[in-house]
Short mmCIF file of C-alpha atoms in Angstrom, two decimals:
data_model
loop_
_atom_site.label_atom_id
_atom_site.label_comp_id
_atom_site.label_asym_id
_atom_site.label_seq_id
_atom_site.Cartn_x
_atom_site.Cartn_y
_atom_site.Cartn_z
CA GLN A 1 -3.17 21.18 13.50
CA THR A 2 -6.40 23.15 13.24
CA GLN A 3 -9.69 21.40 12.53
CA ALA A 4 -9.64 22.83 9.01
CA GLU A 5 -6.14 21.42 8.38
CA GLN A 6 -7.16 18.03 9.75
CA LYS A 7 -10.18 18.00 7.43
CA ILE A 8 -8.03 18.81 4.41
CA ILE A 9 -5.50 16.08 5.26
CA LYS A 10 -8.26 13.51 5.81
CA THR A 11 -9.79 14.41 2.44
CA MET A 12 -6.40 14.04 0.75
CA LYS A 13 -6.03 10.56 2.20
CA TYR A 14 -9.38 9.46 0.83
CA LEU A 15 -8.62 10.97 -2.59
CA THR A 16 -5.28 9.22 -2.89
CA ILE A 17 -6.67 5.84 -3.91
CA SER A 18 -9.10 7.51 -6.31
CA THR A 19 -6.24 9.28 -8.06
CA ILE A 20 -4.01 6.27 -8.50
CA LEU A 21 -6.85 4.11 -9.75
CA THR A 22 -8.10 6.55 -12.33
CA THR A 23 -4.70 7.54 -13.69
CA ILE A 24 -2.39 4.54 -13.95
CA LEU A 25 -4.07 1.18 -13.54
CA GLN A 26 -7.19 1.20 -15.70
CA SER A 27 -7.59 -2.01 -17.67
CA PRO A 28 -10.48 -3.33 -19.78
CA SER A 29 -10.65 -6.59 -17.83
CA THR A 30 -11.28 -4.83 -14.54
CA THR A 31 -13.29 -1.79 -15.54
CA ALA A 32 -15.77 -3.90 -17.44
CA ALA A 33 -16.51 -6.05 -14.43
CA PHE A 34 -16.33 -3.53 -11.61
CA SER A 35 -17.90 -0.11 -11.17
CA PRO A 36 -16.25 2.32 -8.74
CA THR A 37 -18.26 2.99 -5.60
CA ALA A 38 -18.04 5.73 -3.02
CA PHE A 39 -15.03 5.38 -0.76
CA GLY A 40 -15.70 4.31 2.81
CA GLY A 41 -15.10 6.42 5.86
CA PRO A 42 -13.69 5.39 9.22
CA ASP A 43 -16.22 2.55 9.50
CA SER A 44 -15.44 1.08 6.10
CA PRO A 45 -15.22 -2.74 6.28
CA ILE A 46 -11.97 -4.67 6.22
CA ASP A 47 -11.39 -7.90 4.32
CA VAL A 48 -7.69 -8.76 4.42
CA THR A 49 -5.51 -11.71 5.33
CA PRO A 50 -2.11 -11.34 7.05
CA GLN A 51 0.82 -12.35 4.87
CA ASN A 52 4.29 -12.94 6.26
CA TYR A 53 7.31 -12.23 4.09
CA THR A 54 10.91 -11.11 4.59
CA ASP A 55 13.20 -8.40 3.33
CA ALA A 56 16.66 -8.88 1.84
CA GLU A 57 18.19 -9.29 5.31
CA GLY A 58 15.64 -11.85 6.42
CA VAL A 59 13.66 -9.49 8.68
CA LEU A 60 10.15 -10.84 9.22
CA LEU A 61 7.44 -8.51 7.89
CA GLN A 62 3.67 -8.88 7.94
CA GLY A 63 1.56 -7.27 5.25
CA PHE A 64 -2.15 -7.50 4.59
CA LEU A 65 -3.59 -8.82 1.34
CA SER A 66 -7.05 -8.16 -0.05
CA LEU A 67 -8.32 -10.00 -3.11
CA PRO A 68 -11.48 -9.39 -5.14
CA PRO A 69 -14.40 -11.51 -3.94
CA PRO A 70 -15.29 -14.53 -6.10
CA ASP A 71 -17.74 -13.86 -8.90
CA SER A 72 -20.79 -15.77 -7.71
CA SER A 73 -22.44 -15.39 -11.12
CA SER A 74 -19.96 -17.68 -12.85
CA SER A 75 -18.75 -21.21 -12.22
CA SER A 76 -15.19 -21.94 -11.20
CA GLU A 77 -14.56 -23.43 -14.62
CA ASN A 78 -15.62 -20.26 -16.41
CA SER A 79 -14.40 -17.63 -13.95
CA ASN A 80 -11.86 -15.08 -15.11
CA THR A 81 -8.46 -16.04 -13.76
CA ALA A 82 -6.44 -13.45 -15.67
CA PRO A 83 -3.79 -11.71 -13.54
CA LEU A 84 -4.97 -8.46 -11.99
CA PRO A 85 -3.47 -5.02 -11.39
CA ALA A 86 -2.21 -4.47 -7.86
CA VAL A 87 -1.57 -1.48 -5.61
CA ILE A 88 0.93 -1.55 -2.75
CA ILE A 89 -0.04 0.74 0.12
CA LEU A 90 2.77 2.19 2.24
CA HIS A 91 1.57 3.04 5.73
CA ASP A 92 2.03 6.23 7.70
CA ALA A 93 3.78 6.57 11.05
CA SER A 94 1.09 4.60 12.88
CA GLY A 95 1.98 1.42 11.00
CA PRO A 96 -0.08 -0.91 8.77
CA ASP A 97 -3.29 -0.47 10.69
CA THR A 98 -7.03 -0.11 10.06
CA TYR A 99 -6.81 2.78 7.62
CA GLU A 100 -4.46 1.06 5.19
CA GLN A 101 -6.35 -2.23 5.49
CA GLN A 102 -9.57 -0.43 4.58
CA ARG A 103 -7.89 1.03 1.48
CA ALA A 104 -6.73 -2.43 0.42
CA THR A 105 -10.27 -3.74 0.81
CA ILE A 106 -11.68 -0.89 -1.27
CA LEU A 107 -9.19 -1.65 -4.03
CA ALA A 108 -10.23 -5.30 -4.09
CA HIS A 109 -13.98 -5.04 -3.57
CA SER A 110 -14.76 -1.85 -5.49
CA TYR A 111 -12.23 -2.15 -8.32
CA GLY A 112 -11.31 -5.78 -8.65
CA TYR A 113 -7.64 -5.05 -8.00
CA VAL A 114 -5.26 -6.73 -5.60
CA GLY A 115 -4.58 -4.53 -2.60
CA PHE A 116 -1.53 -5.08 -0.41
CA VAL A 117 -0.57 -3.18 2.72
CA ALA A 118 3.20 -3.29 3.09
CA ASP A 119 4.95 -3.53 6.45
CA ILE A 120 7.88 -1.17 6.85
CA PHE A 121 8.45 -1.53 10.60
CA GLY A 122 8.74 -5.32 10.91
CA LEU A 123 6.46 -7.78 12.67
CA LEU A 124 8.67 -8.29 15.73
CA THR A 125 9.83 -4.70 16.07
CA VAL A 126 8.87 -3.03 19.34
CA LYS A 127 6.94 0.10 18.40
CA PRO A 128 6.11 3.17 20.51
CA ALA A 129 2.72 3.17 22.21
CA ALA A 130 -0.14 4.74 20.27
CA ASP A 131 -0.25 7.64 22.74
CA ALA A 132 3.52 8.14 22.85
CA PRO A 133 4.73 11.73 22.42
CA TRP A 134 6.12 12.67 19.02
CA SER A 135 9.57 12.98 20.54
CA GLU A 136 9.45 9.20 20.97
CA SER A 137 7.42 8.09 17.95
CA GLY A 138 9.21 10.56 15.70
CA ALA A 139 12.58 9.15 16.71
CA PHE A 140 11.31 5.68 15.89
CA VAL A 141 10.03 6.71 12.45
CA SER A 142 13.23 8.61 11.62
CA GLN A 143 15.25 5.40 11.57
CA PHE A 144 13.42 4.72 8.30
CA THR A 145 12.80 8.19 6.88
CA ASN A 146 16.45 9.14 7.48
CA ASN A 147 17.80 5.87 6.11
CA ALA A 148 16.86 5.55 2.45
CA THR A 149 18.69 2.23 2.14
CA LEU A 150 16.67 0.55 4.88
CA PHE A 151 13.40 2.16 3.83
CA THR A 152 13.71 1.15 0.19
CA GLN A 153 14.82 -2.34 1.16
CA ARG A 154 11.57 -2.83 3.05
CA ILE A 155 9.55 -1.40 0.17
CA GLN A 156 11.31 -3.61 -2.36
CA ALA A 157 10.40 -6.65 -0.26
CA ALA A 158 6.72 -5.75 -0.69
CA VAL A 159 7.15 -5.14 -4.43
CA ASP A 160 8.84 -8.54 -4.87
CA TYR A 161 6.16 -10.28 -2.81
CA VAL A 162 3.26 -8.76 -4.72
CA ARG A 163 4.78 -9.33 -8.15
CA ALA A 164 5.25 -13.01 -7.32
CA LEU A 165 1.57 -13.55 -6.50
CA ASP A 166 -0.27 -15.71 -9.02
CA GLU A 167 -3.19 -13.28 -8.95
CA VAL A 168 -1.08 -10.27 -9.99
CA ASP A 169 -0.09 -8.93 -13.39
CA GLU A 170 3.49 -7.87 -12.65
CA THR A 171 3.35 -5.21 -15.37
CA LYS A 172 0.51 -3.42 -13.59
CA VAL A 173 1.75 -2.84 -10.05
CA GLY A 174 1.39 0.62 -8.56
CA MET A 175 2.33 2.12 -5.22
CA VAL A 176 0.77 4.75 -3.01
CA GLY A 177 2.11 6.18 0.23
CA TYR A 178 0.84 8.78 2.65
CA CYS A 179 3.00 10.89 4.97
CA MET A 180 5.76 8.52 6.11
CA GLY A 181 4.73 6.15 3.31
CA GLY A 182 4.86 9.04 0.86
CA THR A 183 8.42 9.72 1.96
CA GLY A 184 9.13 6.07 1.25
CA VAL A 185 7.85 6.48 -2.30
CA VAL A 186 10.24 9.42 -2.81
CA HIS A 187 13.16 7.44 -1.40
CA TYR A 188 12.30 4.45 -3.58
CA LEU A 189 12.33 6.47 -6.78
CA ASN A 190 15.51 8.29 -5.80
CA VAL A 191 17.36 5.07 -4.96
CA TYR A 192 15.96 2.55 -7.44
CA GLY A 193 13.90 4.43 -9.98
CA GLU A 194 10.72 2.94 -11.38
CA ALA A 195 12.42 -0.33 -12.34
CA GLY A 196 13.19 -1.31 -8.75
CA SER A 197 16.31 -2.72 -7.17
CA ASP A 198 17.00 -5.24 -9.92
CA GLY A 199 16.78 -2.65 -12.70
CA GLY A 200 14.61 -5.06 -14.64
CA ASP A 201 12.36 -4.61 -17.63
CA VAL A 202 9.16 -4.23 -15.61
CA PRO A 203 8.92 -0.79 -14.00
CA LEU A 204 6.18 0.12 -11.58
CA ALA A 205 3.06 1.22 -13.42
CA GLY A 206 2.93 4.39 -11.35
CA VAL A 207 3.41 5.82 -7.88
CA ILE A 208 1.82 8.55 -5.79
CA ALA A 209 3.29 10.18 -2.69
CA VAL A 210 0.89 12.25 -0.60
CA HIS A 211 2.23 14.64 2.03
CA PRO A 212 5.81 13.27 1.94
CA SER A 213 8.91 14.79 3.45
CA LEU A 214 11.25 15.90 0.68
#
């Protein structure tokens, strides 16, 4: 990629969260209490906690959860405990690393939403080295991008986990994915539709796929 192409892609990644927040998850309870701030760059802080969960086959996954900070201006008795909107972040080919964890933190600290970085690869899965050639890392990623059943199963595990959180309003859960994660969004909609694997009455509030493979 040229430097110009890299700059465009980087800009798209930073705009992704802005788009999903301003289009599908606005709610009076959150917008009244939180004002959007400028998105962080590569040095943006991270405030997440690892969360272990499993998919339908019992594969151990580890996501990263970011919650809004406590409102220090109100007592615990008077604090707002209403369920919050949530956004599930599907990682790119490098896995659920710093970039996605920063986005989850931005969602929580700048918007008062619940941010959750899903794990598609699996906690115990042996992954290619960070400097591995694409011939190796691409083959690893293709076991998910070329297998819609497996990919959507891992995504559904994250959706189920987030919707079950006490802090989350299950009617206001969105999803965003970039590159490999964007491909996952496309697979999810093609396989399950907005309602998810159970075909229930609570569809996802909205999804965005940036730079996916179609």
